[in-house]
């Protein structure tokens, strides 16, 4: 959810409470920005309810700045925990609250699987073997917004990973269209921002890469597109 404080409001404080219909361990975390949060970073965290607590938790807010927006994330400790919940927000000044659309909302999603294997030369950062990393060819007949998320949910030790989208013309890796940025091993995985692809007569390549050469892990690639696209795994 997005909380927005109007510019003419004073510095304000308040409290958020979360209550669920079932006894699920729940948590509240508040971030700066007011946009969809894809990675949990302490530097961007404004407040938290602390440890996950059964059915009910509270989060205190202090010194919220006028003219600023904040993101409120409510979560359960385990995945696939379904329950109705009540979220109450009380602040010492006027504010607005609105839901934030989930990642890929309104877009088509493809779930793709792959694996990095030591000794296969299909791992390693952007060096000479980068072109041998797992790749997926994307074809589209029109311009379309896309984004990609790469996760390693079954890895014993989270590897440093990156996902990038390139133009791919005549078997040559071309212009970088989107990237998840620096290699990182976040539990949430890595994701590109939404970008537009679809230049006439050009194909696109999604590259899933790991930084280290000894990575032995499977991965899941979630590829979202505004319009229908054809996605084909490529094998070196």
PDB file of C-alpha atoms in Angstrom:
ATOM      1  CA  UNK A   1       0.000   0.000   0.000  1.00  0.00           C
ATOM      2  CA  UNK A   2       1.112   3.567  -0.648  1.00  0.00           C
ATOM      3  CA  UNK A   3       0.829   6.244   2.034  1.00  0.00           C
ATOM      4  CA  UNK A   4       1.181   9.848   0.823  1.00  0.00           C
ATOM      5  CA  UNK A   5       1.632  12.837   3.134  1.00  0.00           C
ATOM      6  CA  UNK A   6       0.521  16.181   1.590  1.00  0.00           C
ATOM      7  CA  UNK A   7       3.174  18.915   1.204  1.00  0.00           C
ATOM      8  CA  UNK A   8       1.481  21.271   3.680  1.00  0.00           C
ATOM      9  CA  UNK A   9       1.305  18.703   6.477  1.00  0.00           C
ATOM     10  CA  UNK A  10       3.555  18.904   9.544  1.00  0.00           C
ATOM     11  CA  UNK A  11       6.171  16.305  10.435  1.00  0.00           C
ATOM     12  CA  UNK A  12       3.941  13.490  11.636  1.00  0.00           C
ATOM     13  CA  UNK A  13       3.944  10.206  13.551  1.00  0.00           C
ATOM     14  CA  UNK A  14       1.457   7.388  13.913  1.00  0.00           C
ATOM     15  CA  UNK A  15       0.801   3.674  14.181  1.00  0.00           C
ATOM     16  CA  UNK A  16      -0.189   0.841  11.853  1.00  0.00           C
ATOM     17  CA  UNK A  17      -1.929  -2.339  13.045  1.00  0.00           C
ATOM     18  CA  UNK A  18      -2.441  -5.594  11.166  1.00  0.00           C
ATOM     19  CA  UNK A  19      -4.942  -8.252  12.202  1.00  0.00           C
ATOM     20  CA  UNK A  20      -5.712 -11.506  10.381  1.00  0.00           C
ATOM     21  CA  UNK A  21      -8.660 -13.858  10.566  1.00  0.00           C
ATOM     22  CA  UNK A  22      -6.366 -16.849  11.121  1.00  0.00           C
ATOM     23  CA  UNK A  23      -3.394 -17.364  13.409  1.00  0.00           C
ATOM     24  CA  UNK A  24      -0.720 -16.795  10.771  1.00  0.00           C
ATOM     25  CA  UNK A  25       2.583 -15.157  11.808  1.00  0.00           C
ATOM     26  CA  UNK A  26       2.446 -11.692  10.218  1.00  0.00           C
ATOM     27  CA  UNK A  27       4.646  -8.635   9.853  1.00  0.00           C
ATOM     28  CA  UNK A  28       4.500  -4.985   8.757  1.00  0.00           C
ATOM     29  CA  UNK A  29       7.404  -3.211   7.072  1.00  0.00           C
ATOM     30  CA  UNK A  30       7.413   0.391   5.834  1.00  0.00           C
ATOM     31  CA  UNK A  31       9.757   1.692   3.094  1.00  0.00           C
ATOM     32  CA  UNK A  32      10.495   5.096   1.606  1.00  0.00           C
ATOM     33  CA  UNK A  33       9.278   5.838  -1.893  1.00  0.00           C
ATOM     34  CA  UNK A  34       5.660   4.778  -2.206  1.00  0.00           C
ATOM     35  CA  UNK A  35       6.372   2.369  -5.086  1.00  0.00           C
ATOM     36  CA  UNK A  36       6.532  -1.401  -5.515  1.00  0.00           C
ATOM     37  CA  UNK A  37       9.365  -2.843  -3.402  1.00  0.00           C
ATOM     38  CA  UNK A  38      11.219  -5.767  -4.982  1.00  0.00           C
ATOM     39  CA  UNK A  39      14.131  -6.047  -2.528  1.00  0.00           C
ATOM     40  CA  UNK A  40      14.280  -5.629   1.246  1.00  0.00           C
ATOM     41  CA  UNK A  41      17.071  -3.195   2.156  1.00  0.00           C
ATOM     42  CA  UNK A  42      17.659  -1.878   5.666  1.00  0.00           C
ATOM     43  CA  UNK A  43      18.828   1.458   4.270  1.00  0.00           C
ATOM     44  CA  UNK A  44      15.380   2.033   2.732  1.00  0.00           C
ATOM     45  CA  UNK A  45      13.369   0.736   5.710  1.00  0.00           C
ATOM     46  CA  UNK A  46      11.498   3.364   7.731  1.00  0.00           C
ATOM     47  CA  UNK A  47       9.876   1.101  10.331  1.00  0.00           C
ATOM     48  CA  UNK A  48       8.997  -2.508  11.057  1.00  0.00           C
ATOM     49  CA  UNK A  49       6.791  -4.406  13.477  1.00  0.00           C
ATOM     50  CA  UNK A  50       9.763  -6.590  14.428  1.00  0.00           C
ATOM     51  CA  UNK A  51       9.538 -10.375  14.597  1.00  0.00           C
ATOM     52  CA  UNK A  52       6.640 -12.145  12.937  1.00  0.00           C
ATOM     53  CA  UNK A  53       3.761 -12.458  15.403  1.00  0.00           C
ATOM     54  CA  UNK A  54       0.683 -14.640  15.386  1.00  0.00           C
ATOM     55  CA  UNK A  55      -2.472 -12.970  14.015  1.00  0.00           C
ATOM     56  CA  UNK A  56      -1.741  -9.394  15.196  1.00  0.00           C
ATOM     57  CA  UNK A  57       1.148  -6.924  15.034  1.00  0.00           C
ATOM     58  CA  UNK A  58       1.777  -3.179  15.269  1.00  0.00           C
ATOM     59  CA  UNK A  59       4.285  -0.800  13.723  1.00  0.00           C
ATOM     60  CA  UNK A  60       5.093   2.675  15.060  1.00  0.00           C
ATOM     61  CA  UNK A  61       5.878   5.479  12.622  1.00  0.00           C
ATOM     62  CA  UNK A  62       7.919   8.557  13.524  1.00  0.00           C
ATOM     63  CA  UNK A  63       8.877  11.783  11.723  1.00  0.00           C
ATOM     64  CA  UNK A  64       7.118  11.114   8.435  1.00  0.00           C
ATOM     65  CA  UNK A  65       8.036  13.983   6.133  1.00  0.00           C
ATOM     66  CA  UNK A  66       5.484  16.250   4.405  1.00  0.00           C
ATOM     67  CA  UNK A  67       5.259  15.784   0.643  1.00  0.00           C
ATOM     68  CA  UNK A  68       6.644  12.241   0.880  1.00  0.00           C
ATOM     69  CA  UNK A  69       5.280   8.802   0.009  1.00  0.00           C
ATOM     70  CA  UNK A  70       5.869   5.498   1.789  1.00  0.00           C
ATOM     71  CA  UNK A  71       5.283   1.844   0.950  1.00  0.00           C
ATOM     72  CA  UNK A  72       3.577  -0.430   3.491  1.00  0.00           C
ATOM     73  CA  UNK A  73       4.210  -4.164   2.991  1.00  0.00           C
ATOM     74  CA  UNK A  74       2.216  -6.711   5.001  1.00  0.00           C
ATOM     75  CA  UNK A  75       3.437 -10.299   4.845  1.00  0.00           C
ATOM     76  CA  UNK A  76       3.142 -13.772   6.323  1.00  0.00           C
ATOM     77  CA  UNK A  77       6.180 -15.761   7.499  1.00  0.00           C
ATOM     78  CA  UNK A  78       5.444 -18.717   5.199  1.00  0.00           C
ATOM     79  CA  UNK A  79       4.217 -18.576   1.578  1.00  0.00           C
ATOM     80  CA  UNK A  80       0.715 -19.620   0.543  1.00  0.00           C
ATOM     81  CA  UNK A  81      -0.887 -18.542   3.824  1.00  0.00           C
ATOM     82  CA  UNK A  82      -4.361 -17.329   2.892  1.00  0.00           C
ATOM     83  CA  UNK A  83      -6.508 -15.154   5.139  1.00  0.00           C
ATOM     84  CA  UNK A  84      -8.517 -11.964   5.199  1.00  0.00           C
ATOM     85  CA  UNK A  85      -6.829  -9.166   7.119  1.00  0.00           C
ATOM     86  CA  UNK A  86      -7.514  -5.702   8.506  1.00  0.00           C
ATOM     87  CA  UNK A  87      -4.921  -2.970   8.140  1.00  0.00           C
ATOM     88  CA  UNK A  88      -5.470   0.177  10.208  1.00  0.00           C
ATOM     89  CA  UNK A  89      -3.361   3.306   9.712  1.00  0.00           C
ATOM     90  CA  UNK A  90      -3.510   6.225  12.121  1.00  0.00           C
ATOM     91  CA  UNK A  91      -1.395   9.362  11.639  1.00  0.00           C
ATOM     92  CA  UNK A  92      -1.264  12.760  13.278  1.00  0.00           C
ATOM     93  CA  UNK A  93      -1.983  14.570   9.985  1.00  0.00           C
ATOM     94  CA  UNK A  94      -3.986  14.170   6.806  1.00  0.00           C
ATOM     95  CA  UNK A  95      -2.826  11.427   4.444  1.00  0.00           C
ATOM     96  CA  UNK A  96      -4.026   9.256   1.588  1.00  0.00           C
ATOM     97  CA  UNK A  97      -3.626   5.498   1.170  1.00  0.00           C
ATOM     98  CA  UNK A  98      -3.897   3.484  -2.036  1.00  0.00           C
ATOM     99  CA  UNK A  99      -3.110  -0.102  -3.082  1.00  0.00           C
ATOM    100  CA  UNK A 100       0.044  -0.737  -5.135  1.00  0.00           C
ATOM    101  CA  UNK A 101      -0.311  -3.130  -8.057  1.00  0.00           C
ATOM    102  CA  UNK A 102       1.691  -6.347  -7.754  1.00  0.00           C
ATOM    103  CA  UNK A 103       4.669  -7.031  -9.984  1.00  0.00           C
ATOM    104  CA  UNK A 104       3.563  -7.719 -13.550  1.00  0.00           C
ATOM    105  CA  UNK A 105      -0.058  -6.751 -12.892  1.00  0.00           C
ATOM    106  CA  UNK A 106      -2.050  -6.798 -16.132  1.00  0.00           C
ATOM    107  CA  UNK A 107       0.806  -8.494 -18.013  1.00  0.00           C
ATOM    108  CA  UNK A 108       1.231 -12.011 -19.382  1.00  0.00           C
ATOM    109  CA  UNK A 109       3.656 -14.206 -17.434  1.00  0.00           C
ATOM    110  CA  UNK A 110       5.854 -17.096 -18.545  1.00  0.00           C
ATOM    111  CA  UNK A 111       7.617 -19.306 -15.974  1.00  0.00           C
ATOM    112  CA  UNK A 112      10.889 -20.699 -17.341  1.00  0.00           C
ATOM    113  CA  UNK A 113      13.383 -23.035 -15.686  1.00  0.00           C
ATOM    114  CA  UNK A 114      17.105 -23.585 -16.138  1.00  0.00           C
ATOM    115  CA  UNK A 115      20.315 -24.579 -14.361  1.00  0.00           C
ATOM    116  CA  UNK A 116      23.950 -23.495 -14.006  1.00  0.00           C
ATOM    117  CA  UNK A 117      26.430 -26.379 -13.790  1.00  0.00           C
ATOM    118  CA  UNK A 118      30.111 -26.217 -12.763  1.00  0.00           C
ATOM    119  CA  UNK A 119      32.523 -27.099 -15.531  1.00  0.00           C
ATOM    120  CA  UNK A 120      29.991 -26.404 -18.282  1.00  0.00           C
ATOM    121  CA  UNK A 121      31.383 -22.911 -19.001  1.00  0.00           C
ATOM    122  CA  UNK A 122      27.762 -21.737 -18.673  1.00  0.00           C
ATOM    123  CA  UNK A 123      28.433 -19.722 -15.537  1.00  0.00           C
ATOM    124  CA  UNK A 124      30.520 -16.707 -14.728  1.00  0.00           C
ATOM    125  CA  UNK A 125      30.056 -12.959 -14.862  1.00  0.00           C
ATOM    126  CA  UNK A 126      30.373 -10.801 -17.984  1.00  0.00           C
ATOM    127  CA  UNK A 127      33.638 -12.296 -19.217  1.00  0.00           C
ATOM    128  CA  UNK A 128      34.511 -14.520 -22.177  1.00  0.00           C
ATOM    129  CA  UNK A 129      31.959 -17.216 -21.249  1.00  0.00           C
ATOM    130  CA  UNK A 130      29.021 -14.826 -20.787  1.00  0.00           C
ATOM    131  CA  UNK A 131      27.544 -15.810 -24.150  1.00  0.00           C
ATOM    132  CA  UNK A 132      27.347 -19.415 -22.911  1.00  0.00           C
ATOM    133  CA  UNK A 133      25.074 -18.587 -19.973  1.00  0.00           C
ATOM    134  CA  UNK A 134      21.448 -19.816 -20.104  1.00  0.00           C
ATOM    135  CA  UNK A 135      19.598 -17.734 -22.677  1.00  0.00           C
ATOM    136  CA  UNK A 136      16.019 -17.328 -23.857  1.00  0.00           C
ATOM    137  CA  UNK A 137      15.079 -15.971 -27.276  1.00  0.00           C
ATOM    138  CA  UNK A 138      12.125 -13.562 -27.332  1.00  0.00           C
ATOM    139  CA  UNK A 139      10.174 -12.775 -30.488  1.00  0.00           C
ATOM    140  CA  UNK A 140       7.404 -10.188 -30.650  1.00  0.00           C
ATOM    141  CA  UNK A 141       5.356  -8.771 -33.498  1.00  0.00           C
ATOM    142  CA  UNK A 142       4.797  -5.380 -31.884  1.00  0.00           C
ATOM    143  CA  UNK A 143       6.222  -3.071 -29.239  1.00  0.00           C
ATOM    144  CA  UNK A 144       5.541  -4.409 -25.774  1.00  0.00           C
ATOM    145  CA  UNK A 145       6.502  -3.616 -22.200  1.00  0.00           C
ATOM    146  CA  UNK A 146       8.463  -6.430 -20.527  1.00  0.00           C
ATOM    147  CA  UNK A 147      10.196  -7.229 -17.266  1.00  0.00           C
ATOM    148  CA  UNK A 148      12.082 -10.271 -16.009  1.00  0.00           C
ATOM    149  CA  UNK A 149      12.666 -11.697 -12.528  1.00  0.00           C
ATOM    150  CA  UNK A 150      15.301 -14.355 -11.774  1.00  0.00           C
ATOM    151  CA  UNK A 151      15.171 -16.446  -8.589  1.00  0.00           C
ATOM    152  CA  UNK A 152      17.078 -19.422  -7.156  1.00  0.00           C
ATOM    153  CA  UNK A 153      14.545 -20.797  -4.627  1.00  0.00           C
ATOM    154  CA  UNK A 154      16.204 -24.209  -4.206  1.00  0.00           C
ATOM    155  CA  UNK A 155      19.850 -23.141  -3.976  1.00  0.00           C
ATOM    156  CA  UNK A 156      21.640 -24.253  -0.798  1.00  0.00           C
ATOM    157  CA  UNK A 157      23.710 -21.061  -0.885  1.00  0.00           C
ATOM    158  CA  UNK A 158      22.259 -18.104  -2.782  1.00  0.00           C
ATOM    159  CA  UNK A 159      24.529 -17.300  -5.759  1.00  0.00           C
ATOM    160  CA  UNK A 160      25.275 -13.817  -7.085  1.00  0.00           C
ATOM    161  CA  UNK A 161      23.037 -13.494 -10.146  1.00  0.00           C
ATOM    162  CA  UNK A 162      21.917 -11.071 -12.825  1.00  0.00           C
ATOM    163  CA  UNK A 163      19.242 -11.044 -15.524  1.00  0.00           C
ATOM    164  CA  UNK A 164      19.519  -8.838 -18.608  1.00  0.00           C
ATOM    165  CA  UNK A 165      17.626  -8.290 -21.852  1.00  0.00           C
ATOM    166  CA  UNK A 166      19.512  -7.538 -25.089  1.00  0.00           C
ATOM    167  CA  UNK A 167      18.697  -6.894 -28.702  1.00  0.00           C
ATOM    168  CA  UNK A 168      19.701  -9.962 -30.700  1.00  0.00           C
ATOM    169  CA  UNK A 169      20.303  -9.430 -34.395  1.00  0.00           C
ATOM    170  CA  UNK A 170      21.894 -11.975 -36.750  1.00  0.00           C
ATOM    171  CA  UNK A 171      23.182 -14.066 -33.802  1.00  0.00           C
ATOM    172  CA  UNK A 172      24.984 -11.045 -32.324  1.00  0.00           C
ATOM    173  CA  UNK A 173      24.361  -9.778 -28.780  1.00  0.00           C
ATOM    174  CA  UNK A 174      23.360  -6.165 -29.313  1.00  0.00           C
ATOM    175  CA  UNK A 175      22.168  -3.182 -27.296  1.00  0.00           C
ATOM    176  CA  UNK A 176      21.325  -3.737 -23.642  1.00  0.00           C
ATOM    177  CA  UNK A 177      17.589  -3.035 -23.197  1.00  0.00           C
ATOM    178  CA  UNK A 178      17.182  -3.802 -19.488  1.00  0.00           C
ATOM    179  CA  UNK A 179      19.236  -5.188 -16.603  1.00  0.00           C
ATOM    180  CA  UNK A 180      18.749  -6.072 -12.955  1.00  0.00           C
ATOM    181  CA  UNK A 181      21.971  -4.155 -12.192  1.00  0.00           C
ATOM    182  CA  UNK A 182      24.825  -5.379 -10.031  1.00  0.00           C
ATOM    183  CA  UNK A 183      25.145  -9.090  -9.300  1.00  0.00           C
ATOM    184  CA  UNK A 184      23.466  -9.839  -5.971  1.00  0.00           C
ATOM    185  CA  UNK A 185      22.207 -12.783  -3.914  1.00  0.00           C
ATOM    186  CA  UNK A 186      18.996 -11.323  -2.521  1.00  0.00           C
ATOM    187  CA  UNK A 187      16.428 -13.931  -1.329  1.00  0.00           C
ATOM    188  CA  UNK A 188      13.858 -12.144  -3.502  1.00  0.00           C
ATOM    189  CA  UNK A 189      16.024 -12.680  -6.560  1.00  0.00           C
ATOM    190  CA  UNK A 190      16.787  -9.958  -9.087  1.00  0.00           C
ATOM    191  CA  UNK A 191      14.544  -8.149 -11.551  1.00  0.00           C
ATOM    192  CA  UNK A 192      14.732  -5.665 -14.368  1.00  0.00           C
ATOM    193  CA  UNK A 193      12.566  -2.581 -14.461  1.00  0.00           C
ATOM    194  CA  UNK A 194       9.827  -2.458 -17.074  1.00  0.00           C
ATOM    195  CA  UNK A 195      11.202  -1.592 -20.492  1.00  0.00           C
ATOM    196  CA  UNK A 196       9.812  -1.489 -24.016  1.00  0.00           C
ATOM    197  CA  UNK A 197      11.068  -3.858 -26.692  1.00  0.00           C
ATOM    198  CA  UNK A 198       9.856  -4.633 -30.197  1.00  0.00           C
ATOM    199  CA  UNK A 199      11.929  -2.770 -32.761  1.00  0.00           C
ATOM    200  CA  UNK A 200      10.911  -4.026 -36.207  1.00  0.00           C
ATOM    201  CA  UNK A 201      12.978  -6.946 -37.497  1.00  0.00           C
ATOM    202  CA  UNK A 202      14.858  -7.502 -34.221  1.00  0.00           C
ATOM    203  CA  UNK A 203      14.770 -10.399 -31.788  1.00  0.00           C
ATOM    204  CA  UNK A 204      15.681 -10.169 -28.126  1.00  0.00           C
ATOM    205  CA  UNK A 205      17.706 -12.304 -25.752  1.00  0.00           C
ATOM    206  CA  UNK A 206      17.203 -12.776 -22.021  1.00  0.00           C
ATOM    207  CA  UNK A 207      20.443 -13.878 -20.316  1.00  0.00           C
ATOM    208  CA  UNK A 208      20.426 -15.468 -16.840  1.00  0.00           C
ATOM    209  CA  UNK A 209      23.975 -15.320 -15.457  1.00  0.00           C
ATOM    210  CA  UNK A 210      25.781 -16.153 -12.219  1.00  0.00           C
ATOM    211  CA  UNK A 211      28.958 -14.370 -11.142  1.00  0.00           C
ATOM    212  CA  UNK A 212      30.964 -17.358  -9.870  1.00  0.00           C
ATOM    213  CA  UNK A 213      32.198 -20.211 -12.052  1.00  0.00           C
ATOM    214  CA  UNK A 214      31.468 -22.978  -9.517  1.00  0.00           C
ATOM    215  CA  UNK A 215      27.713 -22.365  -9.177  1.00  0.00           C
ATOM    216  CA  UNK A 216      25.601 -25.531  -9.168  1.00  0.00           C
ATOM    217  CA  UNK A 217      22.010 -24.332  -8.913  1.00  0.00           C
ATOM    218  CA  UNK A 218      18.701 -24.336 -10.706  1.00  0.00           C
ATOM    219  CA  UNK A 219      16.795 -21.120 -11.331  1.00  0.00           C
ATOM    220  CA  UNK A 220      13.328 -19.866 -12.199  1.00  0.00           C
ATOM    221  CA  UNK A 221      12.859 -17.017 -14.664  1.00  0.00           C
ATOM    222  CA  UNK A 222       9.563 -15.148 -14.611  1.00  0.00           C
ATOM    223  CA  UNK A 223       9.115 -13.206 -17.844  1.00  0.00           C
ATOM    224  CA  UNK A 224       6.277 -10.691 -18.061  1.00  0.00           C
ATOM    225  CA  UNK A 225       5.050  -9.045 -21.253  1.00  0.00           C
ATOM    226  CA  UNK A 226       2.291  -6.600 -22.081  1.00  0.00           C
ATOM    227  CA  UNK A 227       1.464  -8.414 -25.327  1.00  0.00           C
ATOM    228  CA  UNK A 228       1.888 -12.011 -26.455  1.00  0.00           C
ATOM    229  CA  UNK A 229       5.495 -12.995 -27.171  1.00  0.00           C
ATOM    230  CA  UNK A 230       7.233 -16.190 -28.156  1.00  0.00           C
ATOM    231  CA  UNK A 231       9.942 -17.321 -25.710  1.00  0.00           C
ATOM    232  CA  UNK A 232      12.329 -20.152 -26.656  1.00  0.00           C
ATOM    233  CA  UNK A 233      15.211 -21.562 -24.517  1.00  0.00           C
ATOM    234  CA  UNK A 234      18.554 -21.603 -26.322  1.00  0.00           C
ATOM    235  CA  UNK A 235      21.252 -24.129 -25.577  1.00  0.00           C
ATOM    236  CA  UNK A 236      24.912 -23.548 -26.272  1.00  0.00           C
TER     237      UNK A 236
END
